[in-house]
Short mmCIF file of C-alpha atoms in Angstrom, two decimals:
data_model
loop_
_atom_site.label_atom_id
_atom_site.label_comp_id
_atom_site.label_asym_id
_atom_site.label_seq_id
_atom_site.Cartn_x
_atom_site.Cartn_y
_atom_site.Cartn_z
CA MET M 1 -170.30 -24.40 -49.09
CA ARG M 2 -168.47 -27.68 -49.55
CA THR M 3 -168.37 -29.84 -46.45
CA ARG M 4 -166.96 -33.00 -47.99
CA ARG M 5 -163.38 -33.28 -46.80
CA SER M 6 -161.18 -34.16 -49.72
CA LEU M 7 -158.41 -36.68 -49.36
CA THR M 8 -155.44 -34.68 -48.20
CA ALA M 9 -151.95 -35.21 -49.50
CA LEU M 10 -149.54 -34.39 -46.70
CA LEU M 11 -145.78 -34.19 -46.64
CA PHE M 12 -143.71 -33.16 -43.63
CA LEU M 13 -139.99 -32.57 -44.01
CA ALA M 14 -138.65 -31.64 -40.59
CA THR M 15 -135.10 -30.37 -40.69
CA LEU M 16 -132.25 -30.45 -38.20
CA THR M 17 -131.68 -33.17 -35.62
CA PHE M 18 -134.65 -34.88 -33.98
CA SER M 19 -134.06 -36.14 -30.46
CA ASN M 20 -135.69 -38.87 -28.39
CA ALA M 21 -139.47 -38.83 -28.08
CA GLN M 22 -139.31 -39.47 -24.31
CA GLU M 23 -138.32 -35.84 -23.84
CA ILE M 24 -141.78 -34.61 -24.85
CA PRO M 25 -144.02 -34.17 -21.77
CA VAL M 26 -147.34 -34.44 -23.61
CA ASP M 27 -150.11 -36.95 -22.92
CA TYR M 28 -153.75 -37.39 -23.88
CA LYS M 29 -157.02 -39.04 -22.95
CA LEU M 30 -159.94 -40.06 -25.13
CA GLY M 31 -163.63 -39.47 -24.75
CA GLU M 32 -166.25 -42.00 -25.74
CA ASN M 33 -166.93 -42.64 -29.41
CA TYR M 34 -170.48 -41.32 -29.92
CA SER M 35 -172.94 -41.71 -32.76
CA ASP M 36 -174.15 -38.54 -34.43
CA ARG M 37 -177.21 -37.85 -36.54
CA TYR M 38 -175.63 -35.23 -38.83
CA LYS M 39 -173.25 -36.63 -41.41
CA PHE M 40 -172.33 -33.28 -42.96
CA SER M 41 -171.32 -30.50 -40.58
CA THR M 42 -168.63 -27.96 -39.76
CA VAL M 43 -167.58 -26.51 -36.41
CA LEU M 44 -168.73 -22.93 -35.86
CA ALA M 45 -167.39 -22.47 -32.32
CA ILE M 46 -165.91 -24.30 -29.36
CA ASP M 47 -165.68 -22.72 -25.90
CA ARG M 48 -165.73 -23.57 -22.20
CA SER M 49 -168.08 -22.44 -19.45
CA ALA M 50 -167.22 -21.40 -15.90
CA LYS M 51 -168.38 -24.89 -14.82
CA LYS M 52 -165.60 -26.43 -16.98
CA GLN M 53 -168.12 -27.66 -19.50
CA THR M 54 -167.02 -27.68 -23.13
CA VAL M 55 -169.61 -26.29 -25.53
CA LEU M 56 -169.30 -27.17 -29.20
CA VAL M 57 -171.49 -25.63 -31.91
CA ARG M 58 -171.74 -27.19 -35.36
CA THR M 59 -173.50 -26.01 -38.50
CA TYR M 60 -175.13 -29.00 -40.17
CA TYR M 61 -176.07 -29.33 -43.83
CA GLY M 62 -178.62 -31.17 -45.95
CA GLY M 63 -180.27 -31.23 -49.35
CA MET M 64 -178.71 -31.27 -52.81
CA PRO M 65 -176.65 -29.23 -53.15
CA LEU M 66 -175.76 -29.09 -49.47
CA ARG M 67 -177.10 -26.06 -47.61
CA PRO M 68 -177.08 -25.03 -43.93
CA LYS M 69 -180.09 -26.48 -42.14
CA GLY M 70 -179.44 -25.63 -38.50
CA HIS M 71 -177.00 -25.70 -35.61
CA PHE M 72 -176.31 -28.64 -33.32
CA ILE M 73 -174.96 -27.87 -29.85
CA GLU M 74 -173.06 -30.37 -27.70
CA VAL M 75 -172.11 -29.95 -24.04
CA TYR M 76 -169.37 -32.14 -22.52
CA ASP M 77 -168.27 -32.35 -18.89
CA ALA M 78 -164.67 -32.29 -17.64
CA GLU M 79 -164.42 -36.07 -18.14
CA LEU M 80 -165.35 -35.70 -21.83
CA ASN M 81 -168.82 -37.18 -21.33
CA LEU M 82 -171.61 -35.82 -23.52
CA VAL M 83 -174.09 -34.49 -20.95
CA ALA M 84 -176.47 -32.47 -23.13
CA ASP M 85 -177.21 -31.55 -26.71
CA HIS M 86 -179.66 -29.34 -28.55
CA ASN M 87 -180.82 -28.97 -32.13
CA TYR M 88 -181.26 -25.27 -32.86
CA LYS M 89 -183.26 -25.48 -36.07
CA TYR M 90 -182.13 -22.14 -37.40
CA ALA M 91 -179.70 -22.13 -40.31
CA GLY M 92 -178.92 -18.48 -40.88
CA LYS M 93 -177.08 -17.23 -43.94
CA HIS M 94 -173.98 -15.67 -42.40
CA MET M 95 -173.25 -17.15 -38.97
CA VAL M 96 -170.03 -15.46 -37.87
CA ASP M 97 -168.92 -16.96 -34.55
CA GLY M 98 -170.02 -18.11 -31.12
CA PHE M 99 -168.86 -17.92 -27.51
CA VAL M 100 -169.86 -18.68 -23.92
CA LYS M 101 -170.17 -16.05 -21.20
CA ASN M 102 -171.84 -16.12 -17.75
CA GLY M 103 -173.64 -19.40 -18.39
CA GLN M 104 -175.02 -18.21 -21.72
CA LEU M 105 -174.26 -19.31 -25.28
CA TYR M 106 -174.09 -16.51 -27.83
CA LEU M 107 -174.17 -16.98 -31.61
CA LEU M 108 -173.33 -13.96 -33.75
CA GLU M 109 -175.02 -13.64 -37.14
CA LEU M 110 -174.95 -11.12 -39.97
CA VAL M 111 -178.38 -10.93 -41.62
CA TYR M 112 -179.96 -8.63 -44.20
CA ASP M 113 -183.30 -6.99 -43.34
CA HIS M 114 -185.12 -6.33 -46.62
CA LYS M 115 -187.81 -4.25 -44.93
CA ASP M 116 -185.35 -1.82 -43.32
CA GLU M 117 -182.78 -2.19 -46.14
CA ALA M 118 -179.99 -2.73 -43.64
CA TYR M 119 -177.44 -5.30 -42.54
CA ASN M 120 -177.92 -6.31 -38.91
CA TYR M 121 -175.59 -8.06 -36.52
CA VAL M 122 -177.96 -10.27 -34.53
CA VAL M 123 -177.15 -12.19 -31.34
CA HIS M 124 -178.83 -15.55 -30.69
CA GLN M 125 -178.67 -16.19 -26.94
CA SER M 126 -179.57 -19.15 -24.75
CA PRO M 127 -178.85 -20.41 -21.21
CA LEU M 128 -176.69 -23.54 -21.20
CA ASP M 129 -178.69 -25.33 -18.51
CA GLU M 130 -181.97 -25.08 -20.45
CA PHE M 131 -181.75 -24.22 -24.13
CA ASN M 132 -184.19 -21.52 -25.15
CA PHE M 133 -182.87 -19.14 -27.79
CA THR M 134 -183.86 -15.51 -28.03
CA GLU M 135 -182.67 -12.91 -30.53
CA ARG M 136 -181.62 -9.31 -30.24
CA LYS M 137 -180.14 -6.77 -32.61
CA LEU M 138 -176.60 -5.72 -31.77
CA LEU M 139 -175.85 -3.38 -34.67
CA SER M 140 -177.61 -2.11 -37.80
CA ILE M 141 -176.02 -0.58 -40.92
CA PRO M 142 -178.21 0.79 -43.76
CA SER M 143 -177.09 -0.66 -47.09
CA LYS M 144 -178.18 -2.32 -50.28
CA GLU M 145 -177.84 -6.10 -50.26
CA VAL M 146 -174.63 -7.44 -51.82
CA LEU M 147 -173.57 -10.90 -52.92
CA ASN M 148 -170.90 -11.42 -50.26
CA PRO M 149 -170.95 -8.98 -47.33
CA LEU M 150 -168.07 -10.84 -45.66
CA ALA M 151 -165.83 -10.46 -48.71
CA VAL M 152 -162.90 -8.58 -47.21
CA ASN M 153 -160.47 -10.60 -45.10
CA LYS M 154 -156.78 -11.42 -45.02
CA TYR M 155 -157.11 -13.70 -48.05
CA ASN M 156 -159.56 -11.75 -50.20
CA ARG M 157 -159.33 -8.04 -51.07
CA ASN M 158 -162.64 -7.19 -52.73
CA PHE M 159 -163.48 -3.59 -51.85
CA GLY M 160 -165.83 -2.78 -54.72
CA ASN M 161 -169.11 -4.47 -53.79
CA GLY M 162 -170.60 -1.58 -51.78
CA PHE M 163 -170.63 -3.29 -48.39
CA SER M 164 -168.13 -5.42 -46.51
CA THR M 165 -167.76 -6.23 -42.84
CA ALA M 166 -165.56 -8.40 -40.63
CA THR M 167 -165.30 -9.42 -36.99
CA HIS M 168 -162.00 -9.89 -35.15
CA PHE M 169 -161.70 -11.47 -31.69
CA ASN M 170 -158.63 -10.82 -29.57
CA ASP M 171 -156.48 -13.79 -28.57
CA GLU M 172 -158.03 -13.92 -25.09
CA ARG M 173 -161.54 -13.98 -26.58
CA SER M 174 -162.58 -11.24 -24.15
CA ALA M 175 -163.65 -8.78 -26.86
CA PHE M 176 -164.31 -8.48 -30.57
CA ALA M 177 -164.10 -5.66 -33.08
CA VAL M 178 -166.53 -5.13 -35.95
CA THR M 179 -165.36 -3.20 -39.01
CA VAL M 180 -167.87 -1.98 -41.60
CA HIS M 181 -167.01 -0.45 -45.00
CA HIS M 182 -170.13 0.70 -46.87
CA ARG M 183 -171.66 3.41 -49.03
CA GLU M 184 -174.11 6.14 -48.07
CA GLY M 185 -175.22 7.59 -51.39
CA LYS M 186 -172.04 8.55 -53.20
CA GLU M 187 -169.97 8.65 -50.02
CA GLU M 188 -167.89 5.80 -48.62
CA LYS M 189 -168.14 5.18 -44.89
CA TYR M 190 -165.99 3.13 -42.53
CA HIS M 191 -166.96 2.43 -38.92
CA ILE M 192 -165.15 0.53 -36.20
CA TYR M 193 -166.91 -0.91 -33.13
CA LEU M 194 -165.53 -2.73 -30.10
CA TYR M 195 -167.68 -5.00 -27.93
CA GLY M 196 -166.84 -6.99 -24.85
CA THR M 197 -168.11 -10.56 -24.74
CA ASP M 198 -170.74 -9.22 -22.34
CA LEU M 199 -172.00 -7.47 -25.53
CA LYS M 200 -171.52 -3.99 -24.07
CA LEU M 201 -170.35 -1.46 -26.65
CA GLN M 202 -166.95 -0.14 -25.59
CA LEU M 203 -165.91 1.94 -28.62
CA ASP M 204 -167.72 3.39 -31.64
CA TYR M 205 -165.52 5.30 -34.07
CA ASP M 206 -166.17 6.84 -37.49
CA PHE M 207 -163.02 6.06 -39.50
CA SER M 208 -164.46 7.41 -42.77
CA ALA M 209 -162.07 10.35 -43.15
CA ASN M 210 -159.17 7.92 -43.41
CA ILE M 211 -160.44 5.96 -46.42
CA GLU M 212 -160.38 8.78 -48.95
CA ASP M 213 -156.99 7.60 -50.23
CA LYS M 214 -156.79 4.05 -48.82
CA ASN M 215 -158.81 0.88 -48.34
CA TYR M 216 -158.16 -1.02 -45.11
CA ALA M 217 -158.17 -4.79 -44.66
CA PHE M 218 -157.41 -5.53 -41.02
CA GLU M 219 -155.96 -8.93 -40.10
CA ASN M 220 -155.78 -9.07 -36.29
CA ILE M 221 -156.34 -6.97 -33.18
CA GLU M 222 -155.08 -6.30 -29.66
CA VAL M 223 -157.22 -4.89 -26.87
CA SER M 224 -156.24 -3.35 -23.53
CA LYS M 225 -157.40 -5.19 -20.42
CA ASP M 226 -159.97 -2.50 -19.59
CA LEU M 227 -161.30 -2.67 -23.19
CA LYS M 228 -160.79 1.08 -23.64
CA GLU M 229 -158.03 0.84 -26.25
CA LEU M 230 -158.29 -1.06 -29.53
CA TYR M 231 -155.35 -1.77 -31.83
CA LEU M 232 -155.98 -3.02 -35.37
CA MET M 233 -153.20 -4.31 -37.63
CA GLY M 234 -153.70 -4.70 -41.35
CA LYS M 235 -152.97 -3.65 -44.89
CA ALA M 236 -153.79 -0.18 -46.20
CA PHE M 237 -154.28 -0.30 -49.98
CA PHE M 238 -153.64 2.95 -51.85
CA LYS M 239 -156.45 4.01 -54.19
CA LYS M 240 -155.14 6.76 -56.50
CA ARG M 241 -151.42 6.96 -56.03
CA ARG M 242 -149.10 6.20 -58.94
CA PHE M 243 -146.63 3.45 -58.23
CA ASP M 244 -143.05 2.87 -59.16
CA VAL M 245 -142.40 -0.60 -60.56
CA LYS M 246 -140.56 -1.50 -57.34
CA GLU M 247 -143.37 -0.36 -55.02
CA ARG M 248 -146.29 -2.28 -53.54
CA ARG M 249 -149.84 -0.98 -53.67
CA PHE M 250 -150.27 -1.35 -49.92
CA GLN M 251 -148.45 -0.91 -46.65
CA TYR M 252 -148.98 -2.31 -43.18
CA GLU M 253 -150.45 0.07 -40.61
CA LEU M 254 -151.30 -0.19 -36.92
CA VAL M 255 -154.37 1.84 -35.95
CA LYS M 256 -155.18 2.67 -32.33
CA ILE M 257 -158.76 3.64 -31.43
CA THR M 258 -159.81 5.21 -28.11
CA GLN M 259 -162.70 7.36 -26.95
CA ASN M 260 -160.52 10.39 -27.68
CA GLY M 261 -159.76 9.55 -31.32
CA TYR M 262 -157.25 7.52 -33.27
CA LYS M 263 -153.52 7.23 -33.98
CA THR M 264 -151.75 5.42 -36.80
CA GLN M 265 -148.25 4.01 -37.25
CA GLU M 266 -147.07 3.09 -40.74
CA PHE M 267 -144.54 0.35 -41.43
CA ALA M 268 -143.06 1.47 -44.73
CA ASP M 269 -139.26 1.66 -44.56
CA PRO M 270 -137.77 2.17 -48.06
CA GLY M 271 -136.71 -1.13 -49.59
CA ARG M 272 -138.28 -3.14 -46.75
CA PHE M 273 -141.69 -4.74 -47.32
CA SER M 274 -143.32 -6.03 -44.13
CA GLU M 275 -145.75 -8.94 -44.21
CA SER M 276 -147.96 -10.88 -41.78
CA LEU M 277 -147.35 -8.45 -38.90
CA LYS M 278 -148.75 -9.32 -35.48
CA PRO M 279 -149.11 -6.82 -32.59
CA VAL M 280 -148.51 -8.05 -29.02
CA LEU M 281 -149.40 -5.74 -26.13
CA SER M 282 -146.87 -6.06 -23.32
CA GLY M 283 -147.38 -3.54 -20.51
CA THR M 284 -146.64 -0.07 -21.86
CA ASP M 285 -144.99 -1.50 -24.98
CA MET M 286 -146.50 -2.76 -28.19
CA LYS M 287 -144.32 -5.43 -29.76
CA VAL M 288 -144.83 -6.04 -33.48
CA VAL M 289 -143.31 -9.10 -35.17
CA GLY M 290 -143.58 -10.48 -38.67
CA PHE M 291 -141.67 -11.06 -41.88
CA TYR M 292 -140.08 -8.76 -44.40
CA ALA M 293 -138.91 -8.85 -48.02
CA ASP M 294 -136.46 -6.64 -49.88
CA ARG M 295 -138.68 -6.60 -52.95
CA LYS M 296 -142.44 -6.27 -53.44
CA ASP M 297 -143.32 -9.84 -54.50
CA ASN M 298 -143.45 -11.45 -51.04
CA ARG M 299 -140.15 -13.31 -51.35
CA TYR M 300 -139.32 -13.13 -47.68
CA ASN M 301 -135.79 -12.49 -46.47
CA GLY M 302 -136.23 -12.63 -42.70
CA LEU M 303 -138.10 -11.50 -39.61
CA VAL M 304 -138.77 -7.94 -38.52
CA TYR M 305 -139.30 -6.63 -34.99
CA PHE M 306 -140.68 -3.27 -33.87
CA ASN M 307 -141.04 -2.01 -30.30
CA LEU M 308 -143.62 0.78 -30.05
CA ASP M 309 -144.83 2.98 -27.24
CA ALA M 310 -148.33 1.59 -26.69
CA ASN M 311 -149.71 5.06 -25.98
CA SER M 312 -148.18 7.19 -28.73
CA LEU M 313 -147.36 4.38 -31.22
CA ASP M 314 -143.91 5.92 -31.69
CA ILE M 315 -141.32 3.35 -32.77
CA LYS M 316 -138.68 3.03 -30.05
CA ALA M 317 -136.65 0.24 -31.67
CA LYS M 318 -136.68 -1.94 -34.78
CA LYS M 319 -134.61 -4.77 -36.16
CA TYR M 320 -134.54 -6.61 -39.48
CA ASN M 321 -133.23 -10.15 -38.97
CA PRO M 322 -132.25 -11.91 -42.23
CA PHE M 323 -132.65 -15.66 -42.54
CA SER M 324 -129.29 -17.41 -42.35
CA ASP M 325 -127.81 -19.42 -45.21
CA GLN M 326 -128.10 -22.50 -42.99
CA PHE M 327 -131.83 -21.92 -42.50
CA MET M 328 -132.36 -21.63 -46.26
CA LEU M 329 -130.34 -24.82 -46.80
CA ASP M 330 -132.38 -26.64 -44.15
CA LYS M 331 -135.59 -25.45 -45.78
CA PHE M 332 -134.84 -26.03 -49.45
CA GLY M 333 -131.81 -28.31 -49.55
CA ARG M 334 -129.67 -27.31 -52.52
CA GLU M 335 -132.57 -26.12 -54.65
CA VAL M 336 -131.58 -23.23 -56.91
CA ASP M 337 -133.45 -19.90 -56.64
CA ALA M 338 -135.45 -21.09 -53.63
CA GLU M 339 -137.66 -18.47 -52.03
CA ILE M 340 -140.06 -18.14 -49.09
CA LYS M 341 -143.52 -16.85 -50.05
CA ASN M 342 -147.13 -16.47 -48.88
CA LEU M 343 -146.56 -16.61 -45.13
CA ILE M 344 -149.61 -16.18 -42.89
CA PHE M 345 -149.27 -15.55 -39.14
CA LYS M 346 -150.40 -18.47 -36.96
CA SER M 347 -149.24 -18.00 -33.36
CA VAL M 348 -147.05 -16.03 -30.99
CA HIS M 349 -145.82 -17.02 -27.53
CA ILE M 350 -144.02 -14.82 -24.99
CA THR M 351 -141.65 -16.86 -22.82
CA PRO M 352 -140.95 -16.18 -19.11
CA ASN M 353 -137.79 -14.33 -20.24
CA ASN M 354 -139.84 -12.14 -22.60
CA ASP M 355 -138.43 -13.87 -25.65
CA ILE M 356 -140.84 -14.19 -28.58
CA LEU M 357 -141.65 -17.45 -30.36
CA PHE M 358 -143.37 -16.63 -33.65
CA SER M 359 -144.82 -19.16 -36.09
CA ALA M 360 -146.37 -18.82 -39.53
CA GLU M 361 -147.51 -21.01 -42.38
CA GLU M 362 -147.22 -20.81 -46.14
CA TYR M 363 -150.76 -20.56 -47.48
CA PHE M 364 -152.23 -20.02 -50.94
CA VAL M 365 -155.25 -20.93 -53.06
CA THR M 366 -155.29 -22.45 -56.53
CA ALA M 367 -158.17 -23.07 -58.93
CA GLY M 368 -158.92 -26.51 -60.30
CA GLN M 369 -161.66 -28.73 -61.66
CA ASP M 370 -163.74 -31.38 -59.95
CA ILE M 371 -165.18 -34.06 -62.21
CA GLY M 372 -168.46 -35.21 -60.71
CA THR M 373 -171.38 -37.24 -62.01
CA GLY M 374 -171.80 -36.00 -65.55
CA ALA M 375 -170.38 -32.54 -64.93
CA THR M 376 -167.15 -30.66 -64.37
CA LYS M 377 -167.05 -27.66 -62.07
CA LYS M 378 -164.43 -25.23 -60.90
CA VAL M 379 -163.17 -25.64 -57.34
CA ASP M 380 -160.72 -23.86 -55.08
CA ARG M 381 -157.88 -25.89 -53.59
CA PHE M 382 -156.42 -24.62 -50.33
CA HIS M 383 -152.72 -25.22 -49.77
CA TYR M 384 -151.21 -25.32 -46.27
CA ASN M 385 -147.48 -25.67 -46.73
CA ASP M 386 -144.32 -24.97 -44.73
CA ILE M 387 -144.28 -24.05 -41.04
CA VAL M 388 -141.71 -21.44 -40.02
CA LEU M 389 -140.82 -20.92 -36.34
CA ALA M 390 -138.42 -18.28 -35.09
CA LYS M 391 -137.19 -17.10 -31.71
CA LEU M 392 -136.51 -13.43 -31.04
CA ASN M 393 -134.94 -12.35 -27.77
CA ALA M 394 -136.41 -9.58 -25.64
CA SER M 395 -134.58 -6.91 -27.67
CA GLY M 396 -135.81 -8.26 -31.01
CA THR M 397 -132.69 -10.08 -32.23
CA MET M 398 -133.42 -13.39 -33.93
CA GLU M 399 -131.63 -16.22 -32.11
CA TRP M 400 -132.70 -18.99 -34.48
CA ALA M 401 -135.26 -19.97 -37.10
CA ARG M 402 -136.53 -23.46 -37.82
CA ASN M 403 -138.56 -24.93 -40.65
CA ILE M 404 -140.94 -27.87 -41.02
CA ASN M 405 -141.56 -28.49 -44.71
CA LYS M 406 -144.98 -29.87 -45.54
CA ALA M 407 -147.52 -29.76 -48.35
CA GLU M 408 -151.24 -30.10 -47.65
CA VAL M 409 -154.02 -29.62 -50.17
CA THR M 410 -157.72 -29.75 -49.34
CA GLN M 411 -160.98 -28.80 -51.03
CA GLY M 412 -163.12 -29.34 -47.96
CA ASP M 413 -163.09 -28.59 -44.25
CA ALA M 414 -159.78 -26.89 -43.42
CA SER M 415 -160.10 -27.90 -39.76
CA TYR M 416 -158.44 -31.23 -40.58
CA ALA M 417 -155.45 -29.55 -42.27
CA SER M 418 -152.74 -27.13 -41.12
CA TYR M 419 -151.64 -27.41 -37.47
CA THR M 420 -151.99 -26.04 -33.95
CA ALA M 421 -149.08 -24.38 -32.15
CA TYR M 422 -148.97 -24.14 -28.36
CA GLY M 423 -146.30 -22.37 -26.31
CA GLU M 424 -145.43 -23.41 -22.76
CA GLY M 425 -142.45 -22.01 -20.88
CA GLU M 426 -139.48 -21.84 -23.25
CA ASN M 427 -140.92 -24.47 -25.60
CA MET M 428 -143.25 -24.55 -28.58
CA TYR M 429 -145.35 -27.59 -29.46
CA PHE M 430 -146.86 -28.31 -32.86
CA PHE M 431 -149.77 -30.72 -33.27
CA ILE M 432 -150.13 -32.15 -36.76
CA ASN M 433 -151.85 -34.95 -38.64
CA SER M 434 -149.29 -37.18 -40.32
CA GLY M 435 -148.42 -40.71 -41.44
CA GLU M 436 -147.32 -43.89 -39.74
CA ASN M 437 -143.51 -44.14 -39.86
CA PRO M 438 -141.07 -41.26 -40.25
CA GLN M 439 -138.52 -41.87 -42.98
CA LYS M 440 -134.94 -40.67 -42.58
CA MET M 441 -133.77 -39.10 -45.83
CA SER M 442 -130.33 -37.91 -44.74
CA LYS M 443 -128.38 -37.09 -41.60
CA GLU M 444 -130.29 -33.82 -41.12
CA ARG M 445 -133.66 -34.66 -42.62
CA ILE M 446 -136.61 -36.78 -41.56
CA LEU M 447 -139.67 -37.23 -43.73
CA PHE M 448 -143.25 -37.59 -42.45
CA LYS M 449 -145.19 -38.85 -45.41
CA GLN M 450 -148.90 -39.39 -45.84
CA GLY M 451 -150.80 -40.19 -48.98
CA PHE M 452 -154.52 -40.81 -48.66
CA SER M 453 -155.16 -42.25 -45.22
CA ARG M 454 -158.70 -41.81 -43.90
CA ASN M 455 -157.45 -41.72 -40.30
CA PRO M 456 -154.11 -39.94 -40.02
CA ASN M 457 -152.14 -40.17 -36.78
CA MET M 458 -151.65 -37.12 -34.61
CA PHE M 459 -148.01 -36.23 -34.00
CA VAL M 460 -146.53 -33.67 -31.64
CA ILE M 461 -143.30 -31.85 -32.49
CA LYS M 462 -141.46 -30.05 -29.71
CA VAL M 463 -139.05 -27.18 -30.33
CA ASP M 464 -137.14 -26.25 -27.17
CA GLY M 465 -135.59 -22.93 -26.21
CA SER M 466 -132.37 -23.65 -28.10
CA GLY M 467 -134.18 -24.65 -31.28
CA GLU M 468 -133.72 -28.42 -30.94
CA LEU M 469 -136.57 -30.46 -32.42
CA SER M 470 -138.05 -33.74 -31.21
CA TYR M 471 -141.23 -35.57 -32.09
CA LYS M 472 -143.45 -38.49 -31.19
CA LYS M 473 -146.63 -40.08 -32.41
CA LEU M 474 -149.23 -38.95 -29.90
CA VAL M 475 -152.51 -40.54 -31.07
CA ASP M 476 -152.50 -43.69 -33.17
CA ASP M 477 -155.05 -44.17 -35.93
CA LYS M 478 -155.96 -47.52 -34.37
CA GLU M 479 -157.02 -45.76 -31.16
CA VAL M 480 -159.00 -42.98 -32.81
CA ARG M 481 -160.50 -44.25 -36.03
CA LEU M 482 -161.66 -40.78 -37.00
CA PRO M 483 -159.79 -37.83 -38.50
CA ILE M 484 -158.94 -35.17 -35.91
CA MET M 485 -159.65 -31.48 -36.50
CA VAL M 486 -156.05 -30.65 -35.75
CA SER M 487 -156.23 -26.91 -36.44
CA ARG M 488 -159.46 -26.20 -34.52
CA PRO M 489 -158.99 -27.08 -30.82
CA PHE M 490 -160.18 -25.38 -27.69
CA ILE M 491 -157.08 -24.21 -25.80
CA ASP M 492 -157.12 -23.76 -22.02
CA GLU M 493 -153.81 -22.07 -21.19
CA ALA M 494 -154.54 -22.05 -17.45
CA SER M 495 -154.43 -25.86 -17.33
CA ASP M 496 -152.23 -26.49 -20.41
CA HIS M 497 -155.04 -28.50 -22.00
CA LEU M 498 -156.00 -28.65 -25.67
CA LEU M 499 -159.29 -30.26 -26.65
CA PHE M 500 -159.57 -31.63 -30.20
CA TYR M 501 -162.71 -32.83 -31.98
CA ALA M 502 -162.61 -35.92 -34.19
CA LYS M 503 -165.47 -36.60 -36.59
CA ARG M 504 -166.39 -38.34 -39.79
CA GLY M 505 -169.86 -39.17 -41.00
CA THR M 506 -172.04 -40.22 -38.07
CA LYS M 507 -169.24 -40.82 -35.52
CA LYS M 508 -167.55 -38.31 -33.21
CA GLN M 509 -165.05 -38.28 -30.33
CA LEU M 510 -163.09 -35.83 -28.16
CA VAL M 511 -159.32 -35.98 -27.64
CA GLU M 512 -157.89 -34.03 -24.69
CA VAL M 513 -154.16 -33.29 -24.85
CA THR M 514 -152.17 -32.18 -21.80
CA VAL M 515 -148.80 -30.44 -21.90
CA LYS M 516 -147.21 -31.37 -18.57
#
């Protein structure tokens, strides 16, 4: 795993009129700049305890080439002071996630047991007030060992390796689902499990009968408050069906799992190809929002809205909202044959009036070459491009769509790239790393340009309920001389606080942002 953050080329082209920065009620405070013993590390998890302590878990690396060597845990108080740390000298091969519950830190790992010939989900658990880790087995699945057991996700569709598993937390981080696709002899099996963050098993369902004709790659979940109903949204890939040239090889499906069985709703209207769908449970309704195209190659034409009965999954209402000509002009200027592609869901916010603010990002991967000392090797480059934000009213009609054009490319830690979106009231706030001085290109366009700065500034962009945009530089690179992990904060919605981690080499610092 590469942990060296490549120099990121960043271009923001924010369209429409930007108003005065004084209208943005966002402030911040800085923690102390601390020294750190681990130069190469990535963040595994960040969470908060009931005592308002922030717990940050990092995987650190060493050797040549770099390999995981252990996990370093930091505990900060409410004033951003580092009050405790612990070196857990266990690397693990597939650490999945971590969270805090009832004064305990839990680390979730997928590990292969060669003696039992099985993949095990193992929980590493320790009290926060006195670190002492113990292990226990959460789940075991008999299987042969494969090269990449975590191969299937929203970006990678490799179903042929004999075993693949994924974990999905709900937005509230109160529960997580585990999906397992594996072989038993000549038979394919698919199991779905739901656990609360107290690690109690809530649901265990054998989904194998449904994969005879399809392979499933789930992207996100919703869970009822009592943890008795699990909803999984994702792509169902057809295995044997013959396809017309105008058809896709997959369709989006919403699967509901309960103790009494399952239900499925397909999203496959003729001539309408849904993409990046996100379910939002709202009382007895299940709202589904995303994008759609009128042809199979992901050239998006607008936003789609479905309102389902949360119990039966019957569709009660649906609307296809095409992007306006003005939106396309704002996004592309007068470029000929411009098209919107590769959109990945990022965030959704329900306003007090039950309007929906939905944001996504253009994302794709390209292959390249890295010329090192005496050798050339292939590398993947991760592109985080345009941000799209749209507002749908309570009945699903799109009131407006806005675009922030940007182009980010990184080969290293993606936490420094992309953005964080936060909804408060009728407004949506975007936190981004960008350059020093915005450049006005025309009456409607402002350019945020960054080349190869080691310490980009953090900007906040506000989009209000009517779609008006404003921005201000929030954190100056002279105040925080470290790059900020702008897409990996801890978000406390109860207090409207976002906590960002800044790190490079052997220096680290916390940045707490408050939306007033």
